[in-house]
Amino acid sequence: EAGVTQSPRYAVLQEGQAVSFWCDPISGHDTLYWYQQPRDQGPQLLVYFRDEAVIDNSQLPSDRFSAVRPKGTNSTLKIQSAKQGDTATYLCASSSDWGIYAEQFFGPGTRLTVL
Amino acid sequence: QQQVRQSPQSLTVWEGETAILNCSYEDSTFNYFPWYQQFPGEGPALLISISSVSDKKEDGRFTIFFNKREKKLSLHITDSQPGDSATYFCAAFLSGGSNYKLTFGKGTLLTVTP
């Protein structure tokens, strides 16, 4: 069974540019998460979906970040106008269950550098 | 405010020794604690987890000890191997109604020297 796939694996931008990250979760997983992982820190949840519905986006910088999962399968995270502080690895994860015992399976991430 | 704290930031042990990684938390409503292992260039992967109703969880060379009263956990890796060299994250599940979120610590970088 294929794991969580993400693309691109790397992105380098100038401040003010836009970028999109794409995630394909494990087949059948109805819950999808986006995390931001700054260098030498743990992942920090940005937003998560159950099917196509946003469950929590309270940590998503709404003025520049957006995330969609229109058909409840693949998802796109977009940064409208990148800042140097957005430099981090963006991780996508998926789970088949709902609740605290749901194991999250992570993709390899997209490493973003904003110059 | 860091709700999940880990120490040390980095740890080096010799092959065959026991590595001890520490974790503490502040919110007493946290009730499930997974530990994730992350290799460079990869996403984290679940290693072992414990519920707050238990005080110990063992899986092969990996053991979690949990002290609910002190809000502390530790991950013990016995007979450490060079392949165990990775970053280890302690995480905690916070649930509010139907909203379940994982909070991660900053991680401990473990190096096992042959």
JSON list of C-alpha atoms in Angstrom, two decimals:
[
{"chain": "A", "resi": 1, "resn": "GLU", "atom": "CA", "xyz": [0.00, 0.00, 0.00]},
{"chain": "A", "resi": 2, "resn": "ALA", "atom": "CA", "xyz": [1.38, 3.40, -0.96]},
{"chain": "A", "resi": 3, "resn": "GLY", "atom": "CA", "xyz": [2.06, 5.86, 1.82]},
{"chain": "A", "resi": 4, "resn": "VAL", "atom": "CA", "xyz": [1.23, 9.55, 1.95]},
{"chain": "A", "resi": 5, "resn": "THR", "atom": "CA", "xyz": [2.76, 11.32, -1.04]},
{"chain": "A", "resi": 6, "resn": "GLN", "atom": "CA", "xyz": [3.63, 14.99, -1.25]},
{"chain": "A", "resi": 7, "resn": "SER", "atom": "CA", "xyz": [4.92, 17.27, -3.97]},
{"chain": "A", "resi": 8, "resn": "PRO", "atom": "CA", "xyz": [7.07, 19.10, -4.58]},
{"chain": "A", "resi": 9, "resn": "ARG", "atom": "CA", "xyz": [9.75, 17.83, -2.19]},
{"chain": "A", "resi": 10, "resn": "TYR", "atom": "CA", "xyz": [11.58, 21.17, -2.20]},
{"chain": "A", "resi": 11, "resn": "ALA", "atom": "CA", "xyz": [10.69, 24.77, -3.00]},
{"chain": "A", "resi": 12, "resn": "VAL", "atom": "CA", "xyz": [12.76, 27.95, -2.92]},
{"chain": "A", "resi": 13, "resn": "LEU", "atom": "CA", "xyz": [11.00, 31.32, -3.19]},
{"chain": "A", "resi": 14, "resn": "GLN", "atom": "CA", "xyz": [11.59, 35.01, -2.86]},
{"chain": "A", "resi": 15, "resn": "GLU", "atom": "CA", "xyz": [9.51, 36.85, -0.28]},
{"chain": "A", "resi": 16, "resn": "GLY", "atom": "CA", "xyz": [6.13, 37.80, -1.70]},
{"chain": "A", "resi": 17, "resn": "GLN", "atom": "CA", "xyz": [5.87, 34.86, -4.07]},
{"chain": "A", "resi": 18, "resn": "ALA", "atom": "CA", "xyz": [3.10, 32.27, -3.89]},
{"chain": "A", "resi": 19, "resn": "VAL", "atom": "CA", "xyz": [3.51, 28.51, -3.58]},
{"chain": "A", "resi": 20, "resn": "SER", "atom": "CA", "xyz": [1.23, 25.47, -3.43]},
{"chain": "A", "resi": 21, "resn": "PHE", "atom": "CA", "xyz": [1.84, 22.11, -1.82]},
{"chain": "A", "resi": 22, "resn": "TRP", "atom": "CA", "xyz": [-0.03, 19.00, -2.84]},
{"chain": "A", "resi": 23, "resn": "CYS", "atom": "CA", "xyz": [-0.83, 15.93, -0.74]},
{"chain": "A", "resi": 24, "resn": "ASP", "atom": "CA", "xyz": [-2.23, 12.52, -1.67]},
{"chain": "A", "resi": 25, "resn": "PRO", "atom": "CA", "xyz": [-3.24, 10.63, 1.50]},
{"chain": "A", "resi": 26, "resn": "ILE", "atom": "CA", "xyz": [-3.33, 6.88, 1.97]},
{"chain": "A", "resi": 27, "resn": "SER", "atom": "CA", "xyz": [-6.29, 5.42, 0.09]},
{"chain": "A", "resi": 28, "resn": "GLY", "atom": "CA", "xyz": [-9.36, 5.21, 2.30]},
{"chain": "A", "resi": 29, "resn": "HIS", "atom": "CA", "xyz": [-8.08, 7.64, 4.93]},
{"chain": "A", "resi": 30, "resn": "ASP", "atom": "CA", "xyz": [-10.79, 10.20, 5.55]},
{"chain": "A", "resi": 31, "resn": "THR", "atom": "CA", "xyz": [-8.85, 12.47, 7.90]},
{"chain": "A", "resi": 32, "resn": "LEU", "atom": "CA", "xyz": [-6.04, 14.65, 6.52]},
{"chain": "A", "resi": 33, "resn": "TYR", "atom": "CA", "xyz": [-3.70, 16.97, 8.43]},
{"chain": "A", "resi": 34, "resn": "TRP", "atom": "CA", "xyz": [-1.27, 19.70, 7.44]},
{"chain": "A", "resi": 35, "resn": "TYR", "atom": "CA", "xyz": [1.62, 20.50, 9.81]},
{"chain": "A", "resi": 36, "resn": "GLN", "atom": "CA", "xyz": [4.40, 23.07, 9.73]},
{"chain": "A", "resi": 37, "resn": "GLN", "atom": "CA", "xyz": [7.75, 21.90, 11.08]},
{"chain": "A", "resi": 38, "resn": "PRO", "atom": "CA", "xyz": [10.35, 24.65, 11.51]},
{"chain": "A", "resi": 39, "resn": "ARG", "atom": "CA", "xyz": [13.96, 23.52, 11.62]},
{"chain": "A", "resi": 40, "resn": "ASP", "atom": "CA", "xyz": [14.85, 21.76, 14.91]},
{"chain": "A", "resi": 41, "resn": "GLN", "atom": "CA", "xyz": [11.26, 21.86, 16.18]},
{"chain": "A", "resi": 42, "resn": "GLY", "atom": "CA", "xyz": [8.32, 19.51, 16.34]},
{"chain": "A", "resi": 43, "resn": "PRO", "atom": "CA", "xyz": [5.43, 19.56, 13.87]},
{"chain": "A", "resi": 44, "resn": "GLN", "atom": "CA", "xyz": [2.76, 22.17, 14.57]},
{"chain": "A", "resi": 45, "resn": "LEU", "atom": "CA", "xyz": [-0.77, 21.56, 13.33]},
{"chain": "A", "resi": 46, "resn": "LEU", "atom": "CA", "xyz": [-2.04, 24.10, 10.80]},
{"chain": "A", "resi": 47, "resn": "VAL", "atom": "CA", "xyz": [-5.35, 22.60, 9.70]},
{"chain": "A", "resi": 48, "resn": "TYR", "atom": "CA", "xyz": [-7.12, 19.28, 9.44]},
{"chain": "A", "resi": 49, "resn": "PHE", "atom": "CA", "xyz": [-10.02, 17.86, 7.47]},
{"chain": "A", "resi": 50, "resn": "ARG", "atom": "CA", "xyz": [-12.47, 15.05, 7.89]},
{"chain": "A", "resi": 51, "resn": "ASP", "atom": "CA", "xyz": [-13.53, 14.22, 4.35]},
{"chain": "A", "resi": 52, "resn": "GLU", "atom": "CA", "xyz": [-13.89, 17.65, 2.70]},
{"chain": "A", "resi": 53, "resn": "ALA", "atom": "CA", "xyz": [-14.86, 19.51, 5.88]},
{"chain": "A", "resi": 54, "resn": "VAL", "atom": "CA", "xyz": [-12.41, 21.63, 7.84]},
{"chain": "A", "resi": 55, "resn": "ILE", "atom": "CA", "xyz": [-12.44, 20.49, 11.48]},
{"chain": "A", "resi": 56, "resn": "ASP", "atom": "CA", "xyz": [-9.86, 22.92, 12.86]},
{"chain": "A", "resi": 57, "resn": "ASN", "atom": "CA", "xyz": [-7.96, 25.71, 11.12]},
{"chain": "A", "resi": 58, "resn": "SER", "atom": "CA", "xyz": [-7.35, 27.86, 14.19]},
{"chain": "A", "resi": 59, "resn": "GLN", "atom": "CA", "xyz": [-3.56, 27.80, 13.69]},
{"chain": "A", "resi": 60, "resn": "LEU", "atom": "CA", "xyz": [-3.65, 28.62, 9.99]},
{"chain": "A", "resi": 61, "resn": "PRO", "atom": "CA", "xyz": [-2.48, 32.20, 9.24]},
{"chain": "A", "resi": 62, "resn": "SER", "atom": "CA", "xyz": [-5.68, 32.96, 7.37]},
{"chain": "A", "resi": 63, "resn": "ASP", "atom": "CA", "xyz": [-4.48, 36.11, 5.68]},
{"chain": "A", "resi": 64, "resn": "ARG", "atom": "CA", "xyz": [-1.87, 34.25, 3.62]},
{"chain": "A", "resi": 65, "resn": "PHE", "atom": "CA", "xyz": [-2.47, 30.52, 4.02]},
{"chain": "A", "resi": 66, "resn": "SER", "atom": "CA", "xyz": [-5.34, 28.51, 2.61]},
{"chain": "A", "resi": 67, "resn": "ALA", "atom": "CA", "xyz": [-6.07, 24.80, 2.43]},
{"chain": "A", "resi": 68, "resn": "VAL", "atom": "CA", "xyz": [-8.68, 22.83, 0.53]},
{"chain": "A", "resi": 69, "resn": "ARG", "atom": "CA", "xyz": [-9.73, 19.23, 0.14]},
{"chain": "A", "resi": 70, "resn": "PRO", "atom": "CA", "xyz": [-12.61, 19.52, -2.34]},
{"chain": "A", "resi": 71, "resn": "LYS", "atom": "CA", "xyz": [-13.45, 15.84, -2.91]},
{"chain": "A", "resi": 72, "resn": "GLY", "atom": "CA", "xyz": [-12.30, 14.49, 0.40]},
{"chain": "A", "resi": 73, "resn": "THR", "atom": "CA", "xyz": [-9.22, 12.87, -1.12]},
{"chain": "A", "resi": 74, "resn": "ASN", "atom": "CA", "xyz": [-6.24, 14.99, -2.24]},
{"chain": "A", "resi": 75, "resn": "SER", "atom": "CA", "xyz": [-5.47, 18.32, -0.60]},
{"chain": "A", "resi": 76, "resn": "THR", "atom": "CA", "xyz": [-3.66, 21.53, -1.49]},
{"chain": "A", "resi": 77, "resn": "LEU", "atom": "CA", "xyz": [-2.04, 23.98, 0.92]},
{"chain": "A", "resi": 78, "resn": "LYS", "atom": "CA", "xyz": [-1.28, 27.41, -0.55]},
{"chain": "A", "resi": 79, "resn": "ILE", "atom": "CA", "xyz": [0.79, 30.30, 0.73]},
{"chain": "A", "resi": 80, "resn": "GLN", "atom": "CA", "xyz": [-0.29, 33.47, -1.01]},
{"chain": "A", "resi": 81, "resn": "SER", "atom": "CA", "xyz": [2.62, 35.80, -0.20]},
{"chain": "A", "resi": 82, "resn": "ALA", "atom": "CA", "xyz": [5.48, 33.97, 1.42]},
{"chain": "A", "resi": 83, "resn": "LYS", "atom": "CA", "xyz": [7.60, 35.46, 4.21]},
{"chain": "A", "resi": 84, "resn": "GLN", "atom": "CA", "xyz": [11.02, 34.40, 5.47]},
{"chain": "A", "resi": 85, "resn": "GLY", "atom": "CA", "xyz": [9.34, 33.18, 8.65]},
{"chain": "A", "resi": 86, "resn": "ASP", "atom": "CA", "xyz": [7.45, 30.60, 6.58]},
{"chain": "A", "resi": 87, "resn": "THR", "atom": "CA", "xyz": [10.71, 28.72, 5.99]},
{"chain": "A", "resi": 88, "resn": "ALA", "atom": "CA", "xyz": [9.96, 25.23, 7.27]},
{"chain": "A", "resi": 89, "resn": "THR", "atom": "CA", "xyz": [9.03, 21.72, 6.21]},
{"chain": "A", "resi": 90, "resn": "TYR", "atom": "CA", "xyz": [5.33, 21.26, 5.48]},
{"chain": "A", "resi": 91, "resn": "LEU", "atom": "CA", "xyz": [4.09, 17.82, 6.41]},
{"chain": "A", "resi": 92, "resn": "CYS", "atom": "CA", "xyz": [0.89, 16.14, 5.37]},
{"chain": "A", "resi": 93, "resn": "ALA", "atom": "CA", "xyz": [-0.52, 13.24, 7.38]},
{"chain": "A", "resi": 94, "resn": "SER", "atom": "CA", "xyz": [-3.59, 11.05, 7.13]},
{"chain": "A", "resi": 95, "resn": "SER", "atom": "CA", "xyz": [-5.49, 8.67, 9.38]},
{"chain": "A", "resi": 96, "resn": "SER", "atom": "CA", "xyz": [-8.27, 6.16, 8.89]},
{"chain": "A", "resi": 97, "resn": "ASP", "atom": "CA", "xyz": [-9.82, 6.63, 12.29]},
{"chain": "A", "resi": 98, "resn": "TRP", "atom": "CA", "xyz": [-11.34, 9.46, 14.23]},
{"chain": "A", "resi": 99, "resn": "GLY", "atom": "CA", "xyz": [-10.37, 10.27, 17.78]},
{"chain": "A", "resi": 100, "resn": "ILE", "atom": "CA", "xyz": [-7.36, 10.18, 20.05]},
{"chain": "A", "resi": 101, "resn": "TYR", "atom": "CA", "xyz": [-6.23, 6.68, 19.11]},
{"chain": "A", "resi": 102, "resn": "ALA", "atom": "CA", "xyz": [-6.10, 7.46, 15.40]},
{"chain": "A", "resi": 103, "resn": "GLU", "atom": "CA", "xyz": [-2.58, 6.77, 14.14]},
{"chain": "A", "resi": 104, "resn": "GLN", "atom": "CA", "xyz": [-1.38, 9.50, 11.86]},
{"chain": "A", "resi": 105, "resn": "PHE", "atom": "CA", "xyz": [0.78, 8.48, 8.90]},
{"chain": "A", "resi": 106, "resn": "PHE", "atom": "CA", "xyz": [3.08, 11.22, 7.67]},
{"chain": "A", "resi": 107, "resn": "GLY", "atom": "CA", "xyz": [4.39, 11.99, 4.21]},
{"chain": "A", "resi": 108, "resn": "PRO", "atom": "CA", "xyz": [8.03, 12.99, 3.60]},
{"chain": "A", "resi": 109, "resn": "GLY", "atom": "CA", "xyz": [7.20, 16.69, 3.59]},
{"chain": "A", "resi": 110, "resn": "THR", "atom": "CA", "xyz": [7.95, 19.67, 1.38]},
{"chain": "A", "resi": 111, "resn": "ARG", "atom": "CA", "xyz": [10.96, 21.68, 2.48]},
{"chain": "A", "resi": 112, "resn": "LEU", "atom": "CA", "xyz": [10.29, 25.37, 1.82]},
{"chain": "A", "resi": 113, "resn": "THR", "atom": "CA", "xyz": [12.97, 28.05, 1.86]},
{"chain": "A", "resi": 114, "resn": "VAL", "atom": "CA", "xyz": [11.90, 31.69, 1.56]},
{"chain": "A", "resi": 115, "resn": "LEU", "atom": "CA", "xyz": [14.79, 34.04, 0.72]},
{"chain": "B", "resi": 1, "resn": "GLN", "atom": "CA", "xyz": [3.63, 28.50, 25.53]},
{"chain": "B", "resi": 2, "resn": "GLN", "atom": "CA", "xyz": [5.19, 25.07, 25.09]},
{"chain": "B", "resi": 3, "resn": "GLN", "atom": "CA", "xyz": [2.65, 22.56, 26.38]},
{"chain": "B", "resi": 4, "resn": "VAL", "atom": "CA", "xyz": [4.88, 19.53, 25.82]},
{"chain": "B", "resi": 5, "resn": "ARG", "atom": "CA", "xyz": [8.52, 19.78, 26.85]},
{"chain": "B", "resi": 6, "resn": "GLN", "atom": "CA", "xyz": [11.32, 17.37, 26.03]},
{"chain": "B", "resi": 7, "resn": "SER", "atom": "CA", "xyz": [14.80, 16.94, 27.42]},
{"chain": "B", "resi": 8, "resn": "PRO", "atom": "CA", "xyz": [17.58, 16.67, 26.65]},
{"chain": "B", "resi": 9, "resn": "GLN", "atom": "CA", "xyz": [17.67, 18.45, 23.29]},
{"chain": "B", "resi": 10, "resn": "SER", "atom": "CA", "xyz": [20.33, 16.02, 22.16]},
{"chain": "B", "resi": 11, "resn": "LEU", "atom": "CA", "xyz": [21.74, 12.80, 23.56]},
{"chain": "B", "resi": 12, "resn": "THR", "atom": "CA", "xyz": [24.68, 10.61, 22.56]},
{"chain": "B", "resi": 13, "resn": "VAL", "atom": "CA", "xyz": [25.03, 7.05, 23.81]},
{"chain": "B", "resi": 14, "resn": "TRP", "atom": "CA", "xyz": [27.27, 4.13, 22.94]},
{"chain": "B", "resi": 15, "resn": "GLU", "atom": "CA", "xyz": [25.92, 1.13, 21.12]},
{"chain": "B", "resi": 16, "resn": "GLY", "atom": "CA", "xyz": [24.39, -1.29, 23.63]},
{"chain": "B", "resi": 17, "resn": "GLU", "atom": "CA", "xyz": [23.63, 1.37, 26.26]},
{"chain": "B", "resi": 18, "resn": "THR", "atom": "CA", "xyz": [20.17, 2.49, 27.39]},
{"chain": "B", "resi": 19, "resn": "ALA", "atom": "CA", "xyz": [19.03, 5.87, 26.13]},
{"chain": "B", "resi": 20, "resn": "ILE", "atom": "CA", "xyz": [16.53, 7.76, 28.30]},
{"chain": "B", "resi": 21, "resn": "LEU", "atom": "CA", "xyz": [14.45, 10.52, 26.73]},
{"chain": "B", "resi": 22, "resn": "ASN", "atom": "CA", "xyz": [12.26, 12.71, 28.94]},
{"chain": "B", "resi": 23, "resn": "CYS", "atom": "CA", "xyz": [8.95, 14.44, 28.35]},
{"chain": "B", "resi": 24, "resn": "SER", "atom": "CA", "xyz": [6.67, 16.56, 30.53]},
{"chain": "B", "resi": 25, "resn": "TYR", "atom": "CA", "xyz": [3.39, 18.30, 29.92]},
{"chain": "B", "resi": 26, "resn": "GLU", "atom": "CA", "xyz": [1.26, 20.98, 31.50]},
{"chain": "B", "resi": 27, "resn": "ASP", "atom": "CA", "xyz": [-2.35, 20.30, 30.59]},
{"chain": "B", "resi": 28, "resn": "SER", "atom": "CA", "xyz": [-3.87, 17.59, 32.76]},
{"chain": "B", "resi": 29, "resn": "THR", "atom": "CA", "xyz": [-6.55, 16.94, 30.14]},
{"chain": "B", "resi": 30, "resn": "PHE", "atom": "CA", "xyz": [-3.94, 15.34, 27.85]},
{"chain": "B", "resi": 31, "resn": "ASN", "atom": "CA", "xyz": [-4.75, 11.64, 28.00]},
{"chain": "B", "resi": 32, "resn": "TYR", "atom": "CA", "xyz": [-2.89, 9.85, 25.22]},
{"chain": "B", "resi": 33, "resn": "PHE", "atom": "CA", "xyz": [0.80, 10.12, 24.42]},
{"chain": "B", "resi": 34, "resn": "PRO", "atom": "CA", "xyz": [2.35, 8.80, 21.21]},
{"chain": "B", "resi": 35, "resn": "TRP", "atom": "CA", "xyz": [6.08, 8.93, 20.57]},
{"chain": "B", "resi": 36, "resn": "TYR", "atom": "CA", "xyz": [7.24, 9.51, 17.01]},
{"chain": "B", "resi": 37, "resn": "GLN", "atom": "CA", "xyz": [10.61, 8.74, 15.42]},
{"chain": "B", "resi": 38, "resn": "GLN", "atom": "CA", "xyz": [11.90, 10.89, 12.58]},
{"chain": "B", "resi": 39, "resn": "PHE", "atom": "CA", "xyz": [14.89, 10.26, 10.31]},
{"chain": "B", "resi": 40, "resn": "PRO", "atom": "CA", "xyz": [16.40, 13.09, 8.23]},
{"chain": "B", "resi": 41, "resn": "GLY", "atom": "CA", "xyz": [14.41, 13.78, 5.08]},
{"chain": "B", "resi": 42, "resn": "GLU", "atom": "CA", "xyz": [11.44, 11.72, 6.24]},
{"chain": "B", "resi": 43, "resn": "GLY", "atom": "CA", "xyz": [8.20, 12.40, 8.04]},
{"chain": "B", "resi": 44, "resn": "PRO", "atom": "CA", "xyz": [7.69, 11.26, 11.63]},
{"chain": "B", "resi": 45, "resn": "ALA", "atom": "CA", "xyz": [6.52, 7.68, 12.17]},
{"chain": "B", "resi": 46, "resn": "LEU", "atom": "CA", "xyz": [4.67, 6.33, 15.21]},
{"chain": "B", "resi": 47, "resn": "LEU", "atom": "CA", "xyz": [7.01, 4.34, 17.43]},
{"chain": "B", "resi": 48, "resn": "ILE", "atom": "CA", "xyz": [5.05, 3.54, 20.59]},
{"chain": "B", "resi": 49, "resn": "SER", "atom": "CA", "xyz": [2.21, 5.13, 22.55]},
{"chain": "B", "resi": 50, "resn": "ILE", "atom": "CA", "xyz": [0.63, 5.07, 26.00]},
{"chain": "B", "resi": 51, "resn": "SER", "atom": "CA", "xyz": [-2.72, 5.98, 27.49]},
{"chain": "B", "resi": 52, "resn": "SER", "atom": "CA", "xyz": [-2.93, 7.92, 30.74]},
{"chain": "B", "resi": 53, "resn": "VAL", "atom": "CA", "xyz": [-4.60, 4.94, 32.44]},
{"chain": "B", "resi": 54, "resn": "SER", "atom": "CA", "xyz": [-1.34, 2.96, 32.17]},
{"chain": "B", "resi": 55, "resn": "ASP", "atom": "CA", "xyz": [1.99, 3.57, 33.84]},
{"chain": "B", "resi": 56, "resn": "LYS", "atom": "CA", "xyz": [4.15, 1.48, 31.51]},
{"chain": "B", "resi": 57, "resn": "LYS", "atom": "CA", "xyz": [4.10, 0.34, 27.91]},
{"chain": "B", "resi": 58, "resn": "GLU", "atom": "CA", "xyz": [6.68, -1.97, 26.41]},
{"chain": "B", "resi": 59, "resn": "ASP", "atom": "CA", "xyz": [7.40, -2.85, 22.78]},
{"chain": "B", "resi": 60, "resn": "GLY", "atom": "CA", "xyz": [10.61, -4.74, 22.23]},
{"chain": "B", "resi": 61, "resn": "ARG", "atom": "CA", "xyz": [13.54, -2.49, 23.15]},
{"chain": "B", "resi": 62, "resn": "PHE", "atom": "CA", "xyz": [11.28, 0.54, 23.63]},
{"chain": "B", "resi": 63, "resn": "THR", "atom": "CA", "xyz": [9.51, 1.25, 26.93]},
{"chain": "B", "resi": 64, "resn": "ILE", "atom": "CA", "xyz": [7.45, 4.24, 28.04]},
{"chain": "B", "resi": 65, "resn": "PHE", "atom": "CA", "xyz": [7.19, 5.03, 31.74]},
{"chain": "B", "resi": 66, "resn": "PHE", "atom": "CA", "xyz": [4.35, 7.36, 32.70]},
{"chain": "B", "resi": 67, "resn": "ASN", "atom": "CA", "xyz": [3.85, 9.30, 35.93]},
{"chain": "B", "resi": 68, "resn": "LYS", "atom": "CA", "xyz": [0.45, 10.95, 35.80]},
{"chain": "B", "resi": 69, "resn": "ARG", "atom": "CA", "xyz": [0.78, 12.71, 39.14]},
{"chain": "B", "resi": 70, "resn": "GLU", "atom": "CA", "xyz": [3.98, 14.46, 38.06]},
{"chain": "B", "resi": 71, "resn": "LYS", "atom": "CA", "xyz": [2.86, 14.83, 34.41]},
{"chain": "B", "resi": 72, "resn": "LYS", "atom": "CA", "xyz": [6.03, 13.19, 33.19]},
{"chain": "B", "resi": 73, "resn": "LEU", "atom": "CA", "xyz": [6.92, 10.45, 30.73]},
{"chain": "B", "resi": 74, "resn": "SER", "atom": "CA", "xyz": [10.16, 8.87, 29.67]},
{"chain": "B", "resi": 75, "resn": "LEU", "atom": "CA", "xyz": [11.11, 6.70, 26.71]},
{"chain": "B", "resi": 76, "resn": "HIS", "atom": "CA", "xyz": [13.77, 4.09, 27.42]},
{"chain": "B", "resi": 77, "resn": "ILE", "atom": "CA", "xyz": [15.61, 2.52, 24.51]},
{"chain": "B", "resi": 78, "resn": "THR", "atom": "CA", "xyz": [17.58, -0.49, 25.70]},
{"chain": "B", "resi": 79, "resn": "ASP", "atom": "CA", "xyz": [20.51, -2.03, 23.78]},
{"chain": "B", "resi": 80, "resn": "SER", "atom": "CA", "xyz": [20.68, 1.09, 21.58]},
{"chain": "B", "resi": 81, "resn": "GLN", "atom": "CA", "xyz": [21.71, 0.50, 17.97]},
{"chain": "B", "resi": 82, "resn": "PRO", "atom": "CA", "xyz": [23.23, 2.92, 15.43]},
{"chain": "B", "resi": 83, "resn": "GLY", "atom": "CA", "xyz": [20.00, 2.55, 13.43]},
{"chain": "B", "resi": 84, "resn": "ASP", "atom": "CA", "xyz": [18.14, 4.12, 16.36]},
{"chain": "B", "resi": 85, "resn": "SER", "atom": "CA", "xyz": [19.90, 7.43, 15.63]},
{"chain": "B", "resi": 86, "resn": "ALA", "atom": "CA", "xyz": [17.02, 9.79, 14.89]},
{"chain": "B", "resi": 87, "resn": "THR", "atom": "CA", "xyz": [14.93, 12.57, 16.41]},
{"chain": "B", "resi": 88, "resn": "TYR", "atom": "CA", "xyz": [12.27, 11.44, 18.86]},
{"chain": "B", "resi": 89, "resn": "PHE", "atom": "CA", "xyz": [9.14, 13.45, 19.49]},
{"chain": "B", "resi": 90, "resn": "CYS", "atom": "CA", "xyz": [6.85, 13.13, 22.45]},
{"chain": "B", "resi": 91, "resn": "ALA", "atom": "CA", "xyz": [3.30, 14.16, 21.58]},
{"chain": "B", "resi": 92, "resn": "ALA", "atom": "CA", "xyz": [0.04, 14.53, 23.46]},
{"chain": "B", "resi": 93, "resn": "PHE", "atom": "CA", "xyz": [-3.54, 14.31, 22.34]},
{"chain": "B", "resi": 94, "resn": "LEU", "atom": "CA", "xyz": [-5.89, 17.06, 23.39]},
{"chain": "B", "resi": 95, "resn": "SER", "atom": "CA", "xyz": [-9.52, 16.44, 22.76]},
{"chain": "B", "resi": 96, "resn": "GLY", "atom": "CA", "xyz": [-12.27, 19.02, 22.96]},
{"chain": "B", "resi": 97, "resn": "GLY", "atom": "CA", "xyz": [-15.66, 17.71, 22.00]},
{"chain": "B", "resi": 98, "resn": "SER", "atom": "CA", "xyz": [-15.17, 16.24, 18.53]},
{"chain": "B", "resi": 99, "resn": "ASN", "atom": "CA", "xyz": [-11.88, 18.07, 17.92]},
{"chain": "B", "resi": 100, "resn": "TYR", "atom": "CA", "xyz": [-8.80, 15.90, 18.42]},
{"chain": "B", "resi": 101, "resn": "LYS", "atom": "CA", "xyz": [-5.38, 17.51, 18.01]},
{"chain": "B", "resi": 102, "resn": "LEU", "atom": "CA", "xyz": [-1.80, 16.36, 18.51]},
{"chain": "B", "resi": 103, "resn": "THR", "atom": "CA", "xyz": [0.65, 18.67, 20.27]},
{"chain": "B", "resi": 104, "resn": "PHE", "atom": "CA", "xyz": [4.32, 17.82, 19.72]},
{"chain": "B", "resi": 105, "resn": "GLY", "atom": "CA", "xyz": [7.38, 18.61, 21.80]},
{"chain": "B", "resi": 106, "resn": "LYS", "atom": "CA", "xyz": [10.52, 20.02, 20.19]},
{"chain": "B", "resi": 107, "resn": "GLY", "atom": "CA", "xyz": [12.20, 16.63, 20.05]},
{"chain": "B", "resi": 108, "resn": "THR", "atom": "CA", "xyz": [15.35, 14.91, 21.27]},
{"chain": "B", "resi": 109, "resn": "LEU", "atom": "CA", "xyz": [18.09, 14.16, 18.75]},
{"chain": "B", "resi": 110, "resn": "LEU", "atom": "CA", "xyz": [19.56, 10.76, 19.63]},
{"chain": "B", "resi": 111, "resn": "THR", "atom": "CA", "xyz": [22.94, 9.67, 18.29]},
{"chain": "B", "resi": 112, "resn": "VAL", "atom": "CA", "xyz": [24.10, 6.11, 18.91]},
{"chain": "B", "resi": 113, "resn": "THR", "atom": "CA", "xyz": [27.85, 5.71, 18.45]},
{"chain": "B", "resi": 114, "resn": "PRO", "atom": "CA", "xyz": [29.18, 2.28, 17.38]}
]
